Short mmCIF file of C-alpha atoms in Angstrom, two decimals:
data_model
loop_
_atom_site.label_atom_id
_atom_site.label_comp_id
_atom_site.label_asym_id
_atom_site.label_seq_id
_atom_site.Cartn_x
_atom_site.Cartn_y
_atom_site.Cartn_z
CA MET A 1 -13.97 -5.86 15.38
CA THR A 2 -11.86 -3.41 16.83
CA LEU A 3 -14.87 -1.29 18.64
CA ALA A 4 -16.07 -4.97 19.66
CA GLY A 5 -12.83 -5.52 21.09
CA ALA A 6 -12.43 -2.02 23.01
CA ILE A 7 -15.83 -2.52 24.15
CA CYS A 8 -15.32 -5.77 25.77
CA VAL A 9 -12.08 -4.89 27.45
CA ASN A 10 -13.87 -1.76 28.78
CA LEU A 11 -16.73 -4.04 30.38
CA TYR A 12 -14.37 -6.21 31.77
CA LEU A 13 -12.30 -3.13 33.22
CA SER A 14 -15.87 -1.76 34.62
CA PHE A 15 -16.70 -5.26 35.91
CA ARG A 16 -13.05 -5.24 37.85
CA SER A 17 -13.68 -1.70 38.84
CA ALA A 18 -17.67 -2.48 40.35
CA THR A 19 -15.98 -5.59 42.15
CA ALA A 20 -13.66 -3.37 43.94
CA ALA A 21 -16.05 -0.99 45.06
CA SER A 22 -18.39 -3.49 46.31
CA ARG A 23 -15.65 -4.59 48.11
CA LEU A 24 -14.73 -1.44 49.91
CA VAL A 25 -18.19 -0.81 50.74
CA ALA A 26 -18.53 -4.22 52.41
CA ASP A 27 -15.50 -3.78 54.38
CA ARG A 28 -16.29 -0.50 55.72
CA THR A 29 -19.50 -1.87 57.01
CA LEU A 30 -17.70 -4.55 58.42
CA LEU A 31 -15.03 -2.35 59.91
CA ALA A 32 -18.37 -0.19 61.27
CA SER A 33 -19.98 -2.87 62.99
CA ALA A 34 -16.86 -4.35 64.66
CA ARG A 35 -16.15 -1.07 65.96
CA VAL A 36 -19.97 -0.63 67.81
CA ILE A 37 -19.35 -4.46 69.18
CA ALA A 38 -15.78 -3.12 70.71
CA GLU A 39 -17.29 -0.45 72.02
CA ALA A 40 -20.00 -2.22 73.51
CA VAL A 41 -17.38 -4.60 75.62
CA HIS A 42 -16.61 -3.63 79.11
CA VAL A 43 -15.26 -4.89 82.47
CA ASP A 44 -17.72 -4.81 85.51
CA ASP A 45 -16.57 -4.29 89.14
CA SER A 46 -15.48 -7.73 89.64
CA GLY A 47 -12.91 -7.45 86.93
CA SER A 48 -14.91 -10.07 84.42
CA VAL A 49 -15.09 -8.89 80.71
CA GLU A 50 -18.95 -8.96 79.39
CA VAL A 51 -20.56 -7.53 75.91
CA GLU A 52 -23.99 -7.30 74.78
CA ILE A 53 -23.86 -7.14 71.20
CA PRO A 54 -26.06 -3.83 70.21
CA PRO A 55 -28.54 -4.50 67.68
CA ALA A 56 -27.17 -1.80 65.24
CA ALA A 57 -24.33 -3.82 64.62
CA LEU A 58 -26.04 -6.48 62.79
CA GLU A 59 -29.00 -4.36 61.59
CA MET A 60 -26.39 -2.61 59.32
CA PHE A 61 -26.31 -5.76 57.24
CA ASP A 62 -30.26 -5.52 56.52
CA THR A 63 -30.20 -4.56 52.78
CA GLY A 64 -32.98 -6.78 51.98
CA PHE A 65 -30.61 -8.93 49.90
CA GLY A 66 -31.15 -11.71 53.17
CA ASP A 67 -27.14 -11.72 53.86
CA GLN A 68 -26.16 -13.75 57.05
CA VAL A 69 -24.08 -12.27 59.86
CA PHE A 70 -21.63 -13.81 62.08
CA TYR A 71 -19.20 -12.61 64.65
CA ARG A 72 -16.82 -13.52 66.95
CA VAL A 73 -15.28 -11.74 70.11
CA THR A 74 -12.83 -13.23 72.20
CA THR A 75 -10.33 -11.81 74.87
CA PRO A 76 -6.45 -11.26 75.20
CA TRP A 77 -6.32 -14.61 76.63
CA GLY A 78 -8.44 -16.50 73.70
CA ASN A 79 -11.74 -16.96 76.06
CA LEU A 80 -14.77 -16.50 73.44
CA LEU A 81 -16.95 -13.77 75.06
CA SER A 82 -19.52 -13.89 72.47
CA GLY A 83 -20.42 -15.38 68.93
CA TYR A 84 -19.53 -18.21 67.08
CA PRO A 85 -16.29 -20.02 68.44
CA ASP A 86 -15.25 -21.49 65.17
CA LEU A 87 -15.60 -18.60 62.79
CA PRO A 88 -12.31 -18.24 61.16
CA THR A 89 -10.27 -15.45 61.63
CA PRO A 90 -8.94 -12.88 58.94
CA SER A 91 -4.85 -13.31 58.76
CA VAL A 92 -4.57 -9.28 58.83
CA ALA A 93 -6.78 -7.01 61.09
CA THR A 94 -8.74 -4.33 59.77
CA LYS A 95 -8.53 -5.76 56.08
CA GLY A 96 -11.65 -8.03 54.58
CA GLU A 97 -10.79 -11.13 53.71
CA ASP A 98 -13.11 -14.05 51.58
CA LEU A 99 -13.18 -16.74 53.81
CA ILE A 100 -15.48 -19.78 53.87
CA PHE A 101 -17.62 -20.47 56.88
CA HIS A 102 -20.37 -23.37 57.30
CA ASP A 103 -20.25 -24.17 53.59
CA HIS A 104 -20.97 -20.08 53.09
CA SER A 105 -18.68 -17.69 51.57
CA ILE A 106 -18.41 -14.84 53.39
CA ARG A 107 -16.38 -11.56 53.69
CA ALA A 108 -14.70 -10.87 57.05
CA LEU A 109 -12.66 -8.56 59.05
CA LYS A 110 -11.04 -8.56 62.27
CA LEU A 111 -10.68 -5.41 64.60
CA GLU A 112 -8.30 -5.57 67.58
CA HIS A 113 -9.87 -2.88 70.27
CA PRO A 114 -8.63 -1.92 73.53
CA VAL A 115 -10.53 -2.32 76.31
CA VAL A 116 -10.48 0.21 79.47
CA GLY A 117 -9.79 -1.70 82.77
CA LEU A 118 -7.69 -4.60 80.86
CA GLY A 119 -4.26 -3.26 81.43
CA GLY A 120 -2.12 -1.78 79.00
CA ASP A 121 -1.97 -5.20 76.97
CA GLY A 122 -5.70 -5.40 77.43
CA THR A 123 -7.41 -6.04 73.97
CA ILE A 124 -9.92 -7.98 72.71
CA ALA A 125 -10.76 -9.11 69.06
CA VAL A 126 -13.86 -9.14 67.23
CA THR A 127 -14.21 -10.62 64.07
CA VAL A 128 -17.36 -10.01 62.07
CA GLY A 129 -18.51 -11.69 58.70
CA VAL A 130 -21.18 -11.37 55.92
CA THR A 131 -21.98 -13.47 53.36
CA HIS A 132 -21.97 -11.67 49.89
CA GLY A 133 -25.70 -10.75 48.85
CA SER A 134 -25.25 -7.34 49.35
CA GLN A 135 -21.88 -7.15 48.04
CA TYR A 136 -22.84 -8.77 44.61
CA ALA A 137 -25.95 -6.65 44.34
CA ILE A 138 -23.92 -3.53 44.55
CA ARG A 139 -21.21 -5.15 42.34
CA ARG A 140 -24.19 -5.75 39.92
CA GLN A 141 -26.01 -2.51 40.10
CA LEU A 142 -22.88 -0.76 39.57
CA TRP A 143 -21.56 -2.72 36.68
CA LEU A 144 -25.02 -2.40 34.97
CA SER A 145 -25.16 1.04 35.15
CA ASP A 146 -21.54 1.40 33.30
CA PHE A 147 -22.88 -0.90 30.71
CA VAL A 148 -26.08 0.86 30.28
CA ASN A 149 -23.98 4.04 29.86
CA GLN A 150 -21.76 2.47 27.41
CA LEU A 151 -24.48 0.94 25.32
CA ALA A 152 -26.15 4.48 24.95
CA LEU A 153 -22.59 5.71 24.07
CA VAL A 154 -22.24 3.56 21.48
CA LEU A 155 -25.40 3.43 19.92
CA LEU A 156 -24.71 7.16 19.83
CA ALA A 157 -21.57 6.87 18.20
CA GLY A 158 -22.98 4.73 15.82
CA VAL A 159 -25.77 6.69 15.00
CA VAL A 160 -23.44 9.83 14.78
CA THR A 161 -21.26 7.83 12.42
CA ILE A 162 -23.75 6.71 10.33
CA ILE A 163 -25.03 10.23 9.62
CA GLY A 164 -21.95 11.57 9.26
CA LEU A 165 -20.82 8.57 6.60
CA GLN A 166 -24.01 9.46 4.63
CA ARG A 167 -22.92 13.13 4.59
CA GLY A 168 -19.35 12.33 3.94
CA LEU A 169 -20.01 9.71 1.30
CA SER A 170 -22.63 11.51 -0.58
CA PRO A 171 -20.19 13.56 -2.92
CA ILE A 172 -18.47 10.56 -3.34
CA LEU A 173 -21.73 8.94 -4.66
CA ARG A 174 -22.64 11.42 -7.00
CA LEU A 175 -18.90 11.47 -8.42
CA ARG A 176 -19.54 7.66 -8.55
CA ASP A 177 -22.60 8.23 -10.61
CA ALA A 178 -21.50 10.91 -12.87
CA VAL A 179 -18.55 8.54 -13.92
CA ARG A 180 -21.10 5.58 -14.32
CA GLN A 181 -23.44 7.73 -16.61
CA ARG A 182 -20.88 9.47 -18.88
CA ASP A 183 -20.12 7.79 -22.30
CA ARG A 184 -16.85 6.00 -23.04
CA ASP A 185 -15.68 8.59 -25.42
CA ARG A 186 -16.54 11.74 -23.34
CA LEU A 187 -12.79 12.32 -21.10
CA ASP A 188 -13.84 15.96 -20.25
CA PRO A 189 -13.16 16.77 -16.86
CA PHE A 190 -15.06 17.03 -13.69
CA PRO A 191 -15.72 20.23 -11.77
CA PRO A 192 -13.77 19.75 -8.42
CA SER A 193 -16.47 21.86 -6.93
CA MET A 194 -18.83 18.79 -6.95
CA VAL A 195 -16.89 17.21 -4.07
CA GLN A 196 -16.06 18.72 -0.73
CA THR A 197 -12.36 20.38 -0.19
CA GLU A 198 -11.19 17.07 1.04
CA LEU A 199 -11.65 15.25 -2.03
CA GLN A 200 -11.24 17.90 -4.30
CA PRO A 201 -7.63 16.55 -4.78
CA LEU A 202 -8.83 13.40 -5.86
CA VAL A 203 -11.12 14.83 -8.49
CA ARG A 204 -8.15 16.80 -10.06
CA ALA A 205 -5.90 13.57 -10.11
CA LEU A 206 -9.04 11.71 -12.07
CA ASN A 207 -8.97 14.48 -14.63
CA ASP A 208 -5.19 14.27 -15.00
CA HIS A 209 -5.53 10.73 -15.85
CA MET A 210 -8.63 11.51 -17.97
CA GLU A 211 -6.53 14.21 -19.65
CA SER A 212 -3.39 11.87 -20.29
CA VAL A 213 -5.56 8.96 -21.70
CA GLN A 214 -6.88 11.50 -24.07
CA ARG A 215 -3.20 12.42 -24.77
CA GLN A 216 -2.47 8.62 -25.57
CA MET A 217 -5.77 7.79 -27.66
CA ALA A 218 -4.90 10.92 -29.87
CA ALA A 219 -1.05 9.86 -30.06
CA GLN A 220 -2.77 6.39 -30.82
CA GLN A 221 -4.88 7.52 -33.39
CA ARG A 222 -2.28 9.81 -35.09
CA PHE A 223 -0.09 6.54 -35.11
CA VAL A 224 -2.55 4.19 -36.77
CA ALA A 225 -3.38 6.47 -39.09
CA ASN A 226 0.54 7.24 -40.16
CA ALA A 227 1.04 3.45 -40.49
CA ALA A 228 -1.85 3.18 -42.78
CA HIS A 229 -0.52 5.86 -44.99
CA GLN A 230 3.10 4.32 -44.79
CA LEU A 231 2.30 1.01 -45.68
CA ARG A 232 -0.35 1.94 -48.32
CA THR A 233 2.08 3.26 -50.18
CA PRO A 234 4.85 0.50 -50.61
CA LEU A 235 1.86 -2.06 -51.13
CA ALA A 236 0.54 -0.32 -53.85
CA LEU A 237 3.77 0.17 -55.29
CA ILE A 238 4.65 -3.99 -54.79
CA ALA A 239 1.28 -4.31 -56.50
CA THR A 240 2.02 -2.27 -59.67
CA GLN A 241 5.78 -3.86 -59.66
CA ALA A 242 3.84 -7.77 -59.21
CA ALA A 243 1.46 -6.64 -62.48
CA VAL A 244 4.30 -5.18 -64.35
CA ALA A 245 6.64 -8.31 -63.73
CA ALA A 246 3.32 -10.59 -64.52
CA ARG A 247 2.83 -8.80 -68.20
CA GLU A 248 6.62 -8.23 -69.37
CA VAL A 249 7.80 -10.78 -72.12
CA ASP A 250 11.46 -9.54 -72.16
CA ILE A 251 13.37 -11.81 -69.66
CA ARG A 252 15.79 -8.89 -68.66
CA GLN A 253 13.03 -6.40 -67.94
CA ARG A 254 10.90 -8.91 -66.11
CA ASP A 255 14.03 -9.78 -63.72
CA GLU A 256 14.45 -5.97 -63.18
CA ALA A 257 10.67 -6.03 -62.29
CA LEU A 258 11.41 -8.64 -59.86
CA GLN A 259 13.80 -7.35 -58.19
CA ALA A 260 12.51 -4.04 -57.53
CA LEU A 261 9.35 -6.53 -55.92
CA GLN A 262 11.64 -8.17 -53.70
CA LYS A 263 13.32 -4.64 -52.71
CA SER A 264 9.94 -3.03 -51.99
CA THR A 265 8.85 -6.46 -50.03
CA ARG A 266 12.10 -6.00 -47.80
CA GLN A 267 11.01 -2.46 -47.20
CA VAL A 268 7.23 -3.58 -46.06
CA THR A 269 8.59 -6.11 -44.12
CA ARG A 270 11.30 -3.57 -42.21
CA LEU A 271 8.28 -1.20 -41.88
CA ALA A 272 6.01 -4.03 -40.34
CA GLY A 273 9.13 -5.38 -37.93
CA GLN A 274 9.69 -1.60 -36.92
CA LEU A 275 6.01 -0.89 -35.99
CA LEU A 276 5.67 -4.25 -34.29
CA ALA A 277 9.02 -3.13 -32.39
CA LEU A 278 7.72 0.61 -31.71
CA SER A 279 4.29 -0.93 -30.52
CA ARG A 280 6.32 -3.58 -27.92
CA ALA A 281 8.35 -0.37 -26.43
CA GLU A 282 5.64 1.64 -25.75
CA PRO A 283 4.74 1.72 -21.87
CA GLY A 284 1.70 -0.72 -20.81
CA ASN A 285 1.81 -2.90 -23.98
CA PHE A 286 3.91 -5.69 -22.77
CA LEU A 287 5.06 -6.91 -19.42
CA PRO A 288 8.90 -5.78 -19.18
CA ARG A 289 11.52 -8.32 -19.07
CA THR A 290 14.01 -7.93 -16.40
CA GLU A 291 17.34 -9.93 -17.73
CA HIS A 292 21.14 -9.45 -17.15
CA ILE A 293 22.47 -8.43 -20.21
CA ASP A 294 26.08 -7.41 -20.85
CA LEU A 295 25.35 -4.59 -23.59
CA ALA A 296 29.03 -5.09 -25.46
CA THR A 297 28.36 -8.48 -26.17
CA LEU A 298 24.96 -7.64 -27.49
CA ALA A 299 26.00 -4.87 -29.76
CA ARG A 300 29.11 -7.15 -31.25
CA CYS A 301 26.02 -9.89 -31.94
CA VAL A 302 24.05 -6.88 -33.69
CA LEU A 303 27.30 -5.83 -35.82
CA GLU A 304 28.20 -9.32 -36.79
CA ASN A 305 24.82 -9.28 -38.38
CA LEU A 306 24.85 -6.12 -40.28
CA ALA A 307 28.54 -6.93 -41.44
CA GLU A 308 27.17 -7.83 -44.83
CA GLU A 309 24.94 -4.85 -45.42
CA ALA A 310 28.07 -3.16 -44.47
CA LEU A 311 29.91 -4.76 -46.78
CA LYS A 312 27.50 -4.07 -49.87
CA ARG A 313 27.44 -0.25 -49.07
CA ASN A 314 31.40 -0.38 -48.97
CA ILE A 315 31.25 1.13 -45.07
CA ASP A 316 34.07 0.41 -42.47
CA LEU A 317 31.83 -0.69 -39.64
CA GLY A 318 34.08 -0.89 -36.39
CA PHE A 319 33.43 -2.15 -33.14
CA ASP A 320 35.07 -0.07 -30.00
CA ASP A 321 34.74 -2.90 -26.67
CA GLY A 322 35.60 -0.98 -23.74
CA GLY A 323 35.08 -4.29 -21.47
CA PRO A 324 31.51 -5.92 -19.95
CA ALA A 325 28.67 -3.40 -19.57
CA ASN A 326 26.28 -5.31 -17.50
CA VAL A 327 22.69 -3.66 -17.72
CA THR A 328 19.55 -5.33 -16.55
CA GLY A 329 16.45 -4.63 -19.02
CA ASP A 330 14.31 -6.54 -22.27
CA ALA A 331 17.09 -8.18 -24.30
CA THR A 332 14.87 -8.15 -27.32
CA MET A 333 14.15 -4.41 -26.97
CA LEU A 334 17.89 -3.29 -26.22
CA GLY A 335 18.68 -5.31 -29.29
CA GLU A 336 16.37 -3.61 -31.24
CA LEU A 337 17.69 -0.37 -29.75
CA VAL A 338 21.51 -1.28 -31.34
CA VAL A 339 19.83 -2.87 -34.56
CA ASN A 340 17.99 0.75 -35.34
CA LEU A 341 21.00 3.04 -34.28
CA VAL A 342 23.48 1.25 -36.47
CA ASP A 343 20.94 0.44 -39.29
CA ASN A 344 20.25 4.14 -39.13
CA ALA A 345 23.85 4.82 -39.18
CA LEU A 346 24.43 2.60 -42.60
CA ARG A 347 21.53 4.35 -44.41
CA TYR A 348 22.99 7.88 -44.01
CA THR A 349 26.51 7.68 -44.35
CA PRO A 350 27.84 7.21 -47.88
CA PRO A 351 29.75 4.71 -49.58
CA GLY A 352 33.19 4.70 -48.53
CA GLY A 353 32.47 6.19 -44.97
CA SER A 354 32.60 4.56 -41.30
CA VAL A 355 30.39 3.80 -38.66
CA THR A 356 31.84 3.07 -35.02
CA VAL A 357 30.13 1.45 -32.18
CA SER A 358 31.48 1.97 -28.92
CA VAL A 359 30.48 0.46 -25.48
CA LYS A 360 32.23 1.19 -22.09
CA SER A 361 31.38 1.77 -18.46
CA LEU A 362 31.61 4.96 -16.42
CA GLN A 363 30.96 5.15 -12.95
CA ASN A 364 27.52 3.63 -12.80
CA MET A 365 26.16 3.90 -16.13
CA ALA A 366 26.73 2.08 -19.28
CA ILE A 367 27.40 4.30 -22.45
CA LEU A 368 26.55 2.99 -25.82
CA MET A 369 28.27 5.16 -28.41
CA VAL A 370 27.30 5.04 -32.41
CA GLU A 371 29.09 7.50 -34.44
CA ASP A 372 29.37 7.88 -38.46
CA THR A 373 30.36 10.01 -40.85
CA GLY A 374 27.12 11.11 -42.56
CA PRO A 375 25.54 14.13 -43.51
CA GLY A 376 24.61 14.58 -39.65
CA ILE A 377 21.44 16.50 -38.03
CA ALA A 378 21.05 19.80 -37.82
CA GLU A 379 20.34 21.32 -34.37
CA SER A 380 16.90 22.65 -35.06
CA GLU A 381 15.76 18.95 -35.62
CA ARG A 382 17.40 17.03 -32.93
CA THR A 383 14.25 17.15 -31.26
CA GLN A 384 12.03 16.20 -33.82
CA VAL A 385 13.59 13.22 -35.31
CA PHE A 386 12.26 11.46 -32.38
CA GLU A 387 8.95 12.07 -33.28
CA ARG A 388 7.38 9.08 -35.26
CA PHE A 389 7.36 8.97 -39.02
CA TYR A 390 9.75 12.12 -38.91
CA ARG A 391 12.34 12.03 -41.74
CA VAL A 392 14.91 14.71 -42.48
CA MET A 393 14.56 16.04 -45.59
CA ASP A 394 17.31 15.89 -48.49
CA THR A 395 19.33 13.25 -47.27
CA GLY A 396 18.44 11.03 -50.01
CA ALA A 397 18.65 7.72 -47.74
CA GLU A 398 15.55 5.25 -47.37
CA GLY A 399 13.57 4.93 -44.26
CA SER A 400 10.38 5.23 -42.70
CA GLY A 401 10.98 7.54 -39.76
CA LEU A 402 10.51 4.84 -36.91
CA GLY A 403 14.10 4.35 -35.88
CA LEU A 404 14.42 7.17 -33.42
CA ALA A 405 11.33 6.80 -32.07
CA ILE A 406 11.68 3.10 -31.40
CA VAL A 407 15.24 3.84 -29.49
CA GLN A 408 13.44 6.54 -27.82
CA GLU A 409 10.75 4.11 -26.03
CA VAL A 410 13.39 1.78 -25.31
CA VAL A 411 15.75 3.93 -23.60
CA ASP A 412 12.80 5.37 -21.80
CA GLY A 413 11.60 2.28 -20.33
CA ALA A 414 15.28 1.55 -19.58
CA GLY A 415 15.39 4.40 -17.43
CA GLY A 416 18.03 5.70 -19.79
CA THR A 417 18.91 8.76 -21.51
CA ILE A 418 20.00 9.67 -25.33
CA GLU A 419 21.83 12.74 -27.01
CA LEU A 420 22.32 13.54 -30.16
CA ARG A 421 25.70 15.21 -30.72
CA ASP A 422 28.07 16.47 -33.54
CA GLY A 423 30.56 13.67 -34.54
CA LYS A 424 34.40 14.06 -35.00
CA ASP A 425 34.30 13.66 -38.90
CA GLY A 426 31.15 15.99 -39.11
CA GLY A 427 28.68 13.21 -38.88
CA LEU A 428 26.41 12.21 -35.93
CA LEU A 429 27.36 10.70 -32.74
CA VAL A 430 24.62 9.16 -30.77
CA LEU A 431 25.17 8.96 -27.20
CA VAL A 432 23.00 6.60 -25.01
CA THR A 433 23.21 5.80 -20.98
CA LEU A 434 21.82 3.06 -19.25
CA PRO A 435 22.15 2.23 -15.33
CA LEU A 436 24.49 -0.54 -14.79
CA ARG A 437 22.85 -3.37 -12.94
CA GLU A 438 23.52 -3.50 -9.30
#
């Protein structure tokens, strides 16, 4: 479409150029004819002005296009010497002008020429006009010649473009065929040398993407295997506890078996909820929501829900409210973040200990801190605890090893950071920073 528009504009400009050239030729011919006629004017011995029109002055318009020639010669005092008395005169001397004469469209030119013997002011006026046949023929020939040249140039450019595209696209087509023919489970890289140098960054980017997909698939496979293993043991335990409760005749022992069954059921429910939360927190699984959330209000609600659990464990659960900390994110996932941090702190803090949650704003960041008086985490393990199903040994606390993994995914998705530090009383301090809402 752009090329067609450019061609149309170029042809229009060529037409205007051909018109100007044909007018210039016509005006030069008219001027030459007028001069030949003017030079034929003379004054005889009696002082009369006479003129004999030279045939050459009219024959120069005989170009084979049937043009009609009109002329008019007048004295300085306005008497007609020869020609057509009603031939219109151009307004400016020696400049061609398009006029109408006897229903003919003509190109006319006027020349004022001095004649020897008429005195200082003795100038005659010669007007010559000709129909447009020759002028239009010259214009048409020039324009057609330019049109043919442009058409040949466009055709040549089209051929060169097609050949260039075929040669340039052939490596891309080979890459396309290689991608289509490859099995779904094959993610090994393509050799960059199969395409030209300019396209090798594209192949490298494709290889990087396939490597990323391969890592993600491997991680998902490990996750599924670990999840199946984590669920198999408590489900088998539930089945055993249910069978024992069904066989028990003693009411007291049956109640103990049912209580153990309830505890195992709660653990499995908690594990299933954490697995769903982790799946939701992984990038790409769900479209992230952008809600306006006060992190302090969210933390207070979580603590109210966990207060009963803290009382059962004889743990002092406190909240230090530093004022509103407005962030943007998914309220459900941010709630999971706070729940997992506080739940972990409660599980690993011994009876009589304390868990303190604080929220504040500092510059352009919202800061969430959860500090406990538990055993803490050694510096050598503070990176590993964010891995799925990893648990610190010899703590005696129940858990699935998913809490901090969920927290890490949520923090990454919200554009924040998380850091583990030593608590003031020897426990663990978890520091989470999230960007404040603009």
